[in-house]
mmCIF file of N, CA, C and O in Angstrom:
data_model
loop_
_atom_site.group_PDB
_atom_site.id
_atom_site.type_symbol
_atom_site.label_atom_id
_atom_site.label_comp_id
_atom_site.label_asym_id
_atom_site.label_seq_id
_atom_site.Cartn_x
_atom_site.Cartn_y
_atom_site.Cartn_z
ATOM 1 N N MET B 1 105.477 93.607 65.746
ATOM 2 C CA MET B 1 106.836 93.282 66.119
ATOM 3 C C MET B 1 107.009 91.765 66.087
ATOM 4 O O MET B 1 106.128 91.020 66.494
ATOM 5 N N LEU B 2 108.144 91.341 65.623
ATOM 6 C CA LEU B 2 108.467 89.922 65.545
ATOM 7 C C LEU B 2 108.747 89.378 66.941
ATOM 8 O O LEU B 2 109.540 89.940 67.695
ATOM 9 N N MET B 3 108.078 88.284 67.297
ATOM 10 C CA MET B 3 108.273 87.616 68.583
ATOM 11 C C MET B 3 108.716 86.189 68.312
ATOM 12 O O MET B 3 108.057 85.467 67.559
ATOM 13 N N LEU B 4 109.844 85.792 68.877
ATOM 14 C CA LEU B 4 110.371 84.440 68.707
ATOM 15 C C LEU B 4 110.589 83.807 70.073
ATOM 16 O O LEU B 4 111.025 84.480 71.006
ATOM 17 N N THR B 5 110.309 82.520 70.179
ATOM 18 C CA THR B 5 110.576 81.782 71.406
ATOM 19 C C THR B 5 111.945 81.136 71.296
ATOM 20 O O THR B 5 112.191 80.353 70.371
ATOM 21 N N CYS B 6 112.818 81.471 72.220
ATOM 22 C CA CYS B 6 114.162 80.895 72.220
ATOM 23 C C CYS B 6 114.066 79.437 72.653
ATOM 24 O O CYS B 6 113.607 79.151 73.759
ATOM 25 N N PRO B 7 114.482 78.479 71.801
ATOM 26 C CA PRO B 7 114.404 77.078 72.182
ATOM 27 C C PRO B 7 115.447 76.686 73.236
ATOM 28 O O PRO B 7 115.343 75.623 73.836
ATOM 29 N N CYS B 8 116.411 77.543 73.469
ATOM 30 C CA CYS B 8 117.462 77.236 74.444
ATOM 31 C C CYS B 8 117.002 77.519 75.874
ATOM 32 O O CYS B 8 117.208 76.701 76.767
ATOM 33 N N CYS B 9 116.372 78.684 76.092
ATOM 34 C CA CYS B 9 115.943 79.047 77.446
ATOM 35 C C CYS B 9 114.426 79.037 77.599
ATOM 36 O O CYS B 9 113.921 79.157 78.706
ATOM 37 N N GLY B 10 113.687 78.925 76.472
ATOM 38 C CA GLY B 10 112.232 78.850 76.526
ATOM 39 C C GLY B 10 111.514 80.173 76.652
ATOM 40 O O GLY B 10 110.287 80.203 76.738
ATOM 41 N N LEU B 11 112.238 81.292 76.648
ATOM 42 C CA LEU B 11 111.602 82.598 76.784
ATOM 43 C C LEU B 11 111.147 83.140 75.435
ATOM 44 O O LEU B 11 111.833 82.981 74.423
ATOM 45 N N GLU B 12 109.994 83.800 75.439
ATOM 46 C CA GLU B 12 109.535 84.490 74.241
ATOM 47 C C GLU B 12 110.210 85.855 74.224
ATOM 48 O O GLU B 12 110.161 86.591 75.216
ATOM 49 N N ALA B 13 110.856 86.190 73.135
ATOM 50 C CA ALA B 13 111.639 87.420 73.044
ATOM 51 C C ALA B 13 111.173 88.267 71.874
ATOM 52 O O ALA B 13 110.884 87.749 70.803
ATOM 53 N N ALA B 14 111.117 89.564 72.107
ATOM 54 C CA ALA B 14 110.807 90.510 71.036
ATOM 55 C C ALA B 14 112.043 90.682 70.165
ATOM 56 O O ALA B 14 113.181 90.459 70.598
ATOM 57 N N GLU B 15 111.811 91.089 68.961
ATOM 58 C CA GLU B 15 112.894 91.268 67.985
ATOM 59 C C GLU B 15 114.002 92.194 68.502
ATOM 60 O O GLU B 15 115.170 92.020 68.152
ATOM 61 N N ILE B 16 113.675 93.162 69.353
ATOM 62 C CA ILE B 16 114.688 94.078 69.876
ATOM 63 C C ILE B 16 115.608 93.409 70.895
ATOM 64 O O ILE B 16 116.640 93.955 71.242
ATOM 65 N N GLU B 17 115.246 92.205 71.375
ATOM 66 C CA GLU B 17 116.089 91.450 72.302
ATOM 67 C C GLU B 17 116.981 90.448 71.571
ATOM 68 O O GLU B 17 117.748 89.733 72.202
ATOM 69 N N LEU B 18 116.844 90.395 70.265
ATOM 70 C CA LEU B 18 117.527 89.390 69.451
ATOM 71 C C LEU B 18 118.495 90.050 68.485
ATOM 72 O O LEU B 18 118.341 91.219 68.134
ATOM 73 N N ALA B 19 119.492 89.294 68.050
ATOM 74 C CA ALA B 19 120.426 89.766 67.025
ATOM 75 C C ALA B 19 120.293 88.843 65.815
ATOM 76 O O ALA B 19 120.453 87.625 65.949
ATOM 77 N N PRO B 20 119.989 89.402 64.631
ATOM 78 C CA PRO B 20 119.853 88.553 63.442
ATOM 79 C C PRO B 20 121.207 88.047 62.967
ATOM 80 O O PRO B 20 122.225 88.722 63.089
ATOM 81 N N GLY B 21 121.195 86.838 62.405
ATOM 82 C CA GLY B 21 122.447 86.245 61.944
ATOM 83 C C GLY B 21 122.416 85.810 60.490
ATOM 84 O O GLY B 21 123.311 85.122 60.033
ATOM 85 N N GLY B 22 121.361 86.173 59.762
ATOM 86 C CA GLY B 22 121.303 85.847 58.345
ATOM 87 C C GLY B 22 120.658 84.504 58.060
ATOM 88 O O GLY B 22 120.048 83.875 58.920
ATOM 89 N N GLU B 23 120.816 84.083 56.819
ATOM 90 C CA GLU B 23 120.199 82.852 56.331
ATOM 91 C C GLU B 23 120.779 81.623 57.037
ATOM 92 O O GLU B 23 121.985 81.537 57.273
ATOM 93 N N ALA B 24 119.919 80.677 57.361
ATOM 94 C CA ALA B 24 120.345 79.448 58.031
ATOM 95 C C ALA B 24 120.628 78.341 57.019
ATOM 96 O O ALA B 24 120.179 78.401 55.876
ATOM 97 N N HIS B 25 121.339 77.345 57.446
ATOM 98 C CA HIS B 25 121.628 76.120 56.688
ATOM 99 C C HIS B 25 122.404 76.377 55.393
ATOM 100 O O HIS B 25 122.171 75.737 54.386
ATOM 101 N N LEU B 26 123.339 77.319 55.442
ATOM 102 C CA LEU B 26 124.186 77.574 54.271
ATOM 103 C C LEU B 26 125.338 76.581 54.251
ATOM 104 O O LEU B 26 125.901 76.245 55.289
ATOM 105 N N LYS B 27 125.691 76.145 53.058
ATOM 106 C CA LYS B 27 126.915 75.343 52.900
ATOM 107 C C LYS B 27 128.044 76.337 52.686
ATOM 108 O O LYS B 27 128.059 77.081 51.710
ATOM 109 N N ARG B 28 128.949 76.378 53.640
ATOM 110 C CA ARG B 28 130.007 77.377 53.593
ATOM 111 C C ARG B 28 131.194 76.880 52.779
ATOM 112 O O ARG B 28 131.569 75.727 52.860
ATOM 113 N N PHE B 29 131.773 77.811 52.012
ATOM 114 C CA PHE B 29 132.952 77.512 51.200
ATOM 115 C C PHE B 29 134.073 78.438 51.633
ATOM 116 O O PHE B 29 133.850 79.614 51.879
ATOM 117 N N GLY B 30 135.249 77.927 51.723
ATOM 118 C CA GLY B 30 136.397 78.723 52.141
ATOM 119 C C GLY B 30 137.635 78.341 51.363
ATOM 120 O O GLY B 30 137.552 78.029 50.166
ATOM 121 N N PRO B 31 138.791 78.306 52.031
ATOM 122 C CA PRO B 31 140.044 77.954 51.354
ATOM 123 C C PRO B 31 139.941 76.603 50.649
ATOM 124 O O PRO B 31 139.368 75.653 51.172
ATOM 125 N N GLY B 32 140.465 76.552 49.450
ATOM 126 C CA GLY B 32 140.450 75.316 48.672
ATOM 127 C C GLY B 32 139.234 75.163 47.785
ATOM 128 O O GLY B 32 139.155 74.238 46.989
ATOM 129 N N SER B 33 138.265 76.054 47.902
ATOM 130 C CA SER B 33 137.072 75.963 47.052
ATOM 131 C C SER B 33 137.314 76.738 45.761
ATOM 132 O O SER B 33 138.217 77.562 45.660
ATOM 133 N N SER B 34 136.474 76.458 44.787
ATOM 134 C CA SER B 34 136.610 77.158 43.505
ATOM 135 C C SER B 34 136.089 78.592 43.632
ATOM 136 O O SER B 34 135.358 78.924 44.554
ATOM 137 N N ASP B 35 136.451 79.418 42.673
ATOM 138 C CA ASP B 35 135.967 80.799 42.661
ATOM 139 C C ASP B 35 134.446 80.840 42.560
ATOM 140 O O ASP B 35 133.803 81.655 43.212
ATOM 141 N N ALA B 36 133.872 79.949 41.762
ATOM 142 C CA ALA B 36 132.421 79.920 41.586
ATOM 143 C C ALA B 36 131.713 79.532 42.889
ATOM 144 O O ALA B 36 130.672 80.099 43.234
ATOM 145 N N GLU B 37 132.283 78.562 43.629
ATOM 146 C CA GLU B 37 131.690 78.156 44.905
ATOM 147 C C GLU B 37 131.746 79.292 45.929
ATOM 148 O O GLU B 37 130.768 79.568 46.620
ATOM 149 N N LEU B 38 132.884 79.961 46.015
ATOM 150 C CA LEU B 38 133.023 81.068 46.953
ATOM 151 C C LEU B 38 132.105 82.223 46.563
ATOM 152 O O LEU B 38 131.449 82.818 47.419
ATOM 153 N N GLU B 39 132.037 82.528 45.273
ATOM 154 C CA GLU B 39 131.140 83.584 44.811
ATOM 155 C C GLU B 39 129.686 83.255 45.157
ATOM 156 O O GLU B 39 128.944 84.102 45.632
ATOM 157 N N GLY B 40 129.281 82.007 44.940
ATOM 158 C CA GLY B 40 127.924 81.592 45.269
ATOM 159 C C GLY B 40 127.622 81.717 46.741
ATOM 160 O O GLY B 40 126.545 82.162 47.140
ATOM 161 N N TYR B 41 128.583 81.342 47.587
ATOM 162 C CA TYR B 41 128.401 81.455 49.034
ATOM 163 C C TYR B 41 128.278 82.913 49.471
ATOM 164 O O TYR B 41 127.431 83.266 50.287
ATOM 165 N N LEU B 42 129.115 83.783 48.912
ATOM 166 C CA LEU B 42 129.114 85.183 49.330
ATOM 167 C C LEU B 42 127.936 85.986 48.797
ATOM 168 O O LEU B 42 127.408 86.855 49.487
ATOM 169 N N PHE B 43 127.502 85.692 47.557
ATOM 170 C CA PHE B 43 126.552 86.582 46.903
ATOM 171 C C PHE B 43 125.228 85.962 46.489
ATOM 172 O O PHE B 43 124.250 86.678 46.312
ATOM 173 N N ALA B 44 125.154 84.664 46.283
ATOM 174 C CA ALA B 44 123.921 84.026 45.796
ATOM 175 C C ALA B 44 123.145 83.484 46.994
ATOM 176 O O ALA B 44 123.411 82.392 47.474
ATOM 177 N N ARG B 45 122.195 84.264 47.473
ATOM 178 C CA ARG B 45 121.412 83.862 48.634
ATOM 179 C C ARG B 45 119.950 83.703 48.252
ATOM 180 O O ARG B 45 119.460 84.339 47.328
ATOM 181 N N HIS B 46 119.278 82.848 49.002
ATOM 182 C CA HIS B 46 117.857 82.605 48.804
ATOM 183 C C HIS B 46 117.097 83.819 49.345
ATOM 184 O O HIS B 46 117.151 84.099 50.535
ATOM 185 N N ALA B 47 116.403 84.568 48.499
ATOM 186 C CA ALA B 47 115.717 85.781 48.936
ATOM 187 C C ALA B 47 114.278 85.813 48.431
ATOM 188 O O ALA B 47 113.757 86.866 48.077
ATOM 189 N N ALA B 48 113.645 84.659 48.407
ATOM 190 C CA ALA B 48 112.269 84.597 47.912
ATOM 191 C C ALA B 48 111.294 85.108 48.956
ATOM 192 O O ALA B 48 111.559 85.084 50.156
ATOM 193 N N LYS B 49 110.142 85.581 48.489
ATOM 194 C CA LYS B 49 109.069 85.947 49.400
ATOM 195 C C LYS B 49 108.459 84.669 49.951
ATOM 196 O O LYS B 49 108.342 83.676 49.252
ATOM 197 N N GLY B 50 108.073 84.699 51.203
ATOM 198 C CA GLY B 50 107.456 83.537 51.818
ATOM 199 C C GLY B 50 108.329 82.961 52.907
ATOM 200 O O GLY B 50 109.045 83.691 53.600
ATOM 201 N N PRO B 51 108.308 81.644 53.103
ATOM 202 C CA PRO B 51 109.062 81.026 54.195
ATOM 203 C C PRO B 51 110.570 81.223 54.059
ATOM 204 O O PRO B 51 111.137 81.052 52.990
ATOM 205 N N VAL B 52 111.181 81.623 55.174
ATOM 206 C CA VAL B 52 112.632 81.773 55.246
ATOM 207 C C VAL B 52 113.137 81.083 56.506
ATOM 208 O O VAL B 52 112.423 80.995 57.503
ATOM 209 N N LEU B 53 114.364 80.601 56.438
ATOM 210 C CA LEU B 53 115.021 79.970 57.585
ATOM 211 C C LEU B 53 116.184 80.874 57.965
ATOM 212 O O LEU B 53 117.032 81.180 57.128
ATOM 213 N N GLU B 54 116.199 81.307 59.235
ATOM 214 C CA GLU B 54 117.165 82.316 59.655
ATOM 215 C C GLU B 54 117.864 81.927 60.952
ATOM 216 O O GLU B 54 117.342 81.160 61.749
ATOM 217 N N ARG B 55 119.038 82.530 61.157
ATOM 218 C CA ARG B 55 119.788 82.388 62.403
ATOM 219 C C ARG B 55 119.491 83.610 63.276
ATOM 220 O O ARG B 55 119.438 84.735 62.774
ATOM 221 N N TRP B 56 119.304 83.371 64.573
ATOM 222 C CA TRP B 56 119.066 84.446 65.532
ATOM 223 C C TRP B 56 119.860 84.152 66.799
ATOM 224 O O TRP B 56 120.075 83.002 67.152
ATOM 225 N N ARG B 57 120.254 85.207 67.506
ATOM 226 C CA ARG B 57 120.920 85.059 68.801
ATOM 227 C C ARG B 57 120.096 85.791 69.852
ATOM 228 O O ARG B 57 119.683 86.929 69.641
ATOM 229 N N HIS B 58 119.843 85.132 70.958
ATOM 230 C CA HIS B 58 119.078 85.733 72.055
ATOM 231 C C HIS B 58 120.028 86.667 72.815
ATOM 232 O O HIS B 58 120.488 86.378 73.917
ATOM 233 N N ALA B 59 120.318 87.816 72.214
ATOM 234 C CA ALA B 59 121.355 88.733 72.678
ATOM 235 C C ALA B 59 121.112 89.246 74.098
ATOM 236 O O ALA B 59 122.048 89.345 74.888
ATOM 237 N N TYR B 60 119.883 89.598 74.428
ATOM 238 C CA TYR B 60 119.578 90.144 75.750
ATOM 239 C C TYR B 60 118.887 89.104 76.625
ATOM 240 O O TYR B 60 118.052 89.424 77.454
ATOM 241 N N GLY B 61 119.262 87.864 76.441
ATOM 242 C CA GLY B 61 118.722 86.749 77.214
ATOM 243 C C GLY B 61 119.843 85.775 77.500
ATOM 244 O O GLY B 61 120.881 86.148 78.036
ATOM 245 N N CYS B 62 119.683 84.543 77.046
ATOM 246 C CA CYS B 62 120.681 83.498 77.320
ATOM 247 C C CYS B 62 121.933 83.642 76.459
ATOM 248 O O CYS B 62 122.949 83.017 76.734
ATOM 249 N N GLY B 63 121.863 84.438 75.374
ATOM 250 C CA GLY B 63 123.029 84.671 74.527
ATOM 251 C C GLY B 63 123.306 83.588 73.501
ATOM 252 O O GLY B 63 124.281 83.666 72.769
ATOM 253 N N LYS B 64 122.450 82.579 73.427
ATOM 254 C CA LYS B 64 122.700 81.450 72.523
ATOM 255 C C LYS B 64 122.060 81.663 71.155
ATOM 256 O O LYS B 64 121.074 82.364 71.006
ATOM 257 N N TRP B 65 122.674 80.998 70.157
ATOM 258 C CA TRP B 65 122.159 81.019 68.788
ATOM 259 C C TRP B 65 121.065 79.973 68.626
ATOM 260 O O TRP B 65 121.142 78.897 69.219
ATOM 261 N N PHE B 66 120.072 80.288 67.810
ATOM 262 C CA PHE B 66 119.029 79.335 67.453
ATOM 263 C C PHE B 66 118.550 79.663 66.044
ATOM 264 O O PHE B 66 118.966 80.667 65.458
ATOM 265 N N LEU B 67 117.712 78.805 65.492
ATOM 266 C CA LEU B 67 117.202 78.997 64.142
ATOM 267 C C LEU B 67 115.690 79.199 64.192
ATOM 268 O O LEU B 67 115.012 78.671 65.086
ATOM 269 N N ALA B 68 115.188 79.959 63.243
ATOM 270 C CA ALA B 68 113.752 80.246 63.182
ATOM 271 C C ALA B 68 113.256 80.111 61.756
ATOM 272 O O ALA B 68 113.975 80.419 60.798
ATOM 273 N N ALA B 69 112.027 79.638 61.630
ATOM 274 C CA ALA B 69 111.341 79.580 60.341
ATOM 275 C C ALA B 69 110.189 80.564 60.422
ATOM 276 O O ALA B 69 109.377 80.492 61.350
ATOM 277 N N ARG B 70 110.137 81.501 59.481
ATOM 278 C CA ARG B 70 109.063 82.499 59.475
ATOM 279 C C ARG B 70 108.741 82.888 58.049
ATOM 280 O O ARG B 70 109.466 82.555 57.115
ATOM 281 N N ASP B 71 107.661 83.609 57.883
ATOM 282 C CA ASP B 71 107.252 84.098 56.569
ATOM 283 C C ASP B 71 107.762 85.525 56.418
ATOM 284 O O ASP B 71 107.480 86.380 57.261
ATOM 285 N N SER B 72 108.520 85.791 55.376
ATOM 286 C CA SER B 72 109.116 87.114 55.177
ATOM 287 C C SER B 72 108.088 88.172 54.781
ATOM 288 O O SER B 72 108.374 89.357 54.858
ATOM 289 N N VAL B 73 106.912 87.755 54.370
ATOM 290 C CA VAL B 73 105.874 88.706 53.972
ATOM 291 C C VAL B 73 104.929 89.001 55.140
ATOM 292 O O VAL B 73 104.686 90.154 55.478
ATOM 293 N N THR B 74 104.410 87.957 55.769
ATOM 294 C CA THR B 74 103.402 88.127 56.823
ATOM 295 C C THR B 74 104.004 88.175 58.223
ATOM 296 O O THR B 74 103.289 88.503 59.172
ATOM 297 N N MET B 75 105.282 87.814 58.374
ATOM 298 C CA MET B 75 105.972 87.733 59.659
ATOM 299 C C MET B 75 105.442 86.604 60.546
ATOM 300 O O MET B 75 105.753 86.529 61.726
ATOM 301 N N GLU B 76 104.628 85.707 59.990
ATOM 302 C CA GLU B 76 104.141 84.557 60.746
ATOM 303 C C GLU B 76 105.325 83.664 61.098
ATOM 304 O O GLU B 76 106.151 83.354 60.239
ATOM 305 N N VAL B 77 105.404 83.244 62.352
ATOM 306 C CA VAL B 77 106.490 82.379 62.808
ATOM 307 C C VAL B 77 105.989 80.940 62.782
ATOM 308 O O VAL B 77 104.987 80.609 63.404
ATOM 309 N N TYR B 78 106.718 80.086 62.060
ATOM 310 C CA TYR B 78 106.362 78.671 61.963
ATOM 311 C C TYR B 78 107.000 77.860 63.074
ATOM 312 O O TYR B 78 106.544 76.776 63.388
ATOM 313 N N GLY B 79 108.066 78.363 63.659
ATOM 314 C CA GLY B 79 108.709 77.679 64.760
ATOM 315 C C GLY B 79 110.165 78.065 64.895
ATOM 316 O O GLY B 79 110.758 78.671 63.999
ATOM 317 N N THR B 80 110.720 77.722 66.053
ATOM 318 C CA THR B 80 112.143 77.915 66.308
ATOM 319 C C THR B 80 112.725 76.566 66.715
ATOM 320 O O THR B 80 111.995 75.688 67.186
ATOM 321 N N TYR B 81 114.032 76.417 66.523
ATOM 322 C CA TYR B 81 114.672 75.140 66.826
ATOM 323 C C TYR B 81 116.165 75.348 67.055
ATOM 324 O O TYR B 81 116.712 76.409 66.744
ATOM 325 N N ALA B 82 116.790 74.336 67.624
ATOM 326 C CA ALA B 82 118.207 74.417 67.991
ATOM 327 C C ALA B 82 119.100 74.628 66.765
ATOM 328 O O ALA B 82 118.863 74.053 65.705
ATOM 329 N N ALA B 83 120.141 75.408 66.942
ATOM 330 C CA ALA B 83 121.069 75.726 65.848
ATOM 331 C C ALA B 83 121.875 74.511 65.395
ATOM 332 O O ALA B 83 122.394 74.505 64.286
ATOM 333 N N ARG B 84 121.978 73.495 66.208
ATOM 334 C CA ARG B 84 122.788 72.319 65.852
ATOM 335 C C ARG B 84 122.090 71.390 64.865
ATOM 336 O O ARG B 84 122.713 70.478 64.328
ATOM 337 N N LEU B 85 120.780 71.596 64.631
ATOM 338 C CA LEU B 85 120.038 70.718 63.729
ATOM 339 C C LEU B 85 120.364 71.029 62.272
ATOM 340 O O LEU B 85 120.422 72.203 61.882
ATOM 341 N N PRO B 86 120.553 70.012 61.431
ATOM 342 C CA PRO B 86 120.919 70.239 60.032
ATOM 343 C C PRO B 86 119.758 70.736 59.172
ATOM 344 O O PRO B 86 119.976 71.258 58.081
ATOM 345 N N GLU B 87 118.528 70.568 59.649
ATOM 346 C CA GLU B 87 117.347 71.084 58.942
ATOM 347 C C GLU B 87 116.219 71.245 59.954
ATOM 348 O O GLU B 87 116.307 70.719 61.066
ATOM 349 N N PRO B 88 115.168 71.970 59.588
ATOM 350 C CA PRO B 88 114.075 72.179 60.541
ATOM 351 C C PRO B 88 113.428 70.856 60.958
ATOM 352 O O PRO B 88 113.360 69.915 60.160
ATOM 353 N N PRO B 89 112.944 70.783 62.207
ATOM 354 C CA PRO B 89 112.227 69.581 62.637
ATOM 355 C C PRO B 89 110.957 69.376 61.817
ATOM 356 O O PRO B 89 110.421 70.318 61.229
ATOM 357 N N GLU B 90 110.479 68.160 61.786
ATOM 358 C CA GLU B 90 109.316 67.820 60.962
ATOM 359 C C GLU B 90 108.086 68.650 61.319
ATOM 360 O O GLU B 90 107.313 69.025 60.438
ATOM 361 N N GLU B 91 107.872 68.965 62.607
ATOM 362 C CA GLU B 91 106.688 69.752 62.978
ATOM 363 C C GLU B 91 106.751 71.173 62.422
ATOM 364 O O GLU B 91 105.738 71.749 62.039
ATOM 365 N N VAL B 92 107.946 71.748 62.316
ATOM 366 C CA VAL B 92 108.104 73.081 61.714
ATOM 367 C C VAL B 92 107.859 72.987 60.210
ATOM 368 O O VAL B 92 107.151 73.818 59.637
ATOM 369 N N LEU B 93 108.419 71.972 59.564
ATOM 370 C CA LEU B 93 108.193 71.782 58.127
ATOM 371 C C LEU B 93 106.707 71.573 57.836
ATOM 372 O O LEU B 93 106.184 72.095 56.843
ATOM 373 N N ALA B 94 106.010 70.829 58.697
ATOM 374 C CA ALA B 94 104.575 70.587 58.502
ATOM 375 C C ALA B 94 103.787 71.890 58.592
ATOM 376 O O ALA B 94 102.857 72.107 57.802
ATOM 377 N N ARG B 95 104.159 72.789 59.529
ATOM 378 C CA ARG B 95 103.467 74.087 59.636
ATOM 379 C C ARG B 95 103.696 74.935 58.391
ATOM 380 O O ARG B 95 102.788 75.603 57.915
ATOM 381 N N ILE B 96 104.926 74.899 57.872
ATOM 382 C CA ILE B 96 105.220 75.665 56.652
ATOM 383 C C ILE B 96 104.405 75.113 55.486
ATOM 384 O O ILE B 96 103.755 75.865 54.750
ATOM 385 N N ARG B 97 104.425 73.794 55.315
ATOM 386 C CA ARG B 97 103.738 73.173 54.169
ATOM 387 C C ARG B 97 102.224 73.268 54.278
ATOM 388 O O ARG B 97 101.533 73.232 53.257
ATOM 389 N N ALA B 98 101.687 73.411 55.484
ATOM 390 C CA ALA B 98 100.248 73.607 55.645
ATOM 391 C C ALA B 98 99.825 74.946 55.055
ATOM 392 O O ALA B 98 98.722 75.079 54.507
ATOM 393 N N ARG B 99 100.676 75.960 55.158
ATOM 394 C CA ARG B 99 100.381 77.300 54.615
ATOM 395 C C ARG B 99 100.887 77.477 53.187
ATOM 396 O O ARG B 99 100.376 78.309 52.458
ATOM 397 N N HIS B 100 101.932 76.708 52.821
ATOM 398 C CA HIS B 100 102.558 76.822 51.497
ATOM 399 C C HIS B 100 102.750 75.420 50.915
ATOM 400 O O HIS B 100 103.874 74.895 50.925
ATOM 401 N N PRO B 101 101.670 74.800 50.412
ATOM 402 C CA PRO B 101 101.788 73.434 49.875
ATOM 403 C C PRO B 101 102.862 73.364 48.792
ATOM 404 O O PRO B 101 102.999 74.253 47.961
ATOM 405 N N GLY B 102 103.635 72.301 48.841
ATOM 406 C CA GLY B 102 104.677 72.114 47.841
ATOM 407 C C GLY B 102 105.993 72.811 48.158
ATOM 408 O O GLY B 102 106.955 72.685 47.402
ATOM 409 N N TRP B 103 106.063 73.562 49.250
ATOM 410 C CA TRP B 103 107.302 74.257 49.609
ATOM 411 C C TRP B 103 108.390 73.241 49.897
ATOM 412 O O TRP B 103 108.152 72.213 50.527
ATOM 413 N N GLN B 104 109.597 73.523 49.440
ATOM 414 C CA GLN B 104 110.754 72.651 49.662
ATOM 415 C C GLN B 104 111.869 73.446 50.315
ATOM 416 O O GLN B 104 111.962 74.661 50.142
ATOM 417 N N LEU B 105 112.732 72.748 51.045
ATOM 418 C CA LEU B 105 113.898 73.399 51.634
ATOM 419 C C LEU B 105 114.761 74.012 50.526
ATOM 420 O O LEU B 105 114.947 73.382 49.483
ATOM 421 N N PRO B 106 115.269 75.223 50.738
ATOM 422 C CA PRO B 106 116.153 75.824 49.724
ATOM 423 C C PRO B 106 117.405 74.962 49.534
ATOM 424 O O PRO B 106 117.931 74.397 50.488
ATOM 425 N N ALA B 107 117.867 74.896 48.314
ATOM 426 C CA ALA B 107 119.054 74.075 48.008
ATOM 427 C C ALA B 107 120.328 74.777 48.405
ATOM 428 O O ALA B 107 120.439 75.918 48.552
#
């Protein structure tokens, strides 16, 4: 079972206490954007095997949103961090790159 530590309240929570929110750090397109930009936002998502950055909500805890970095194959958790950050903290990136040399943030 996936276990994530909520960075907001500090509690370790099982996946059944959390609500998934999809891919993190997406550039959102809405009114005024081109058809290609909107299509890319709606349908073109990063779905590679390995490290993923995701949004989670501590639904049965503090109720706040946070972000997590984990491996989609092994379920290894590299770290969790506040949802307000524009990218993962350096210590989370270092853990990912230690297991996956050369890994880069998805564009």
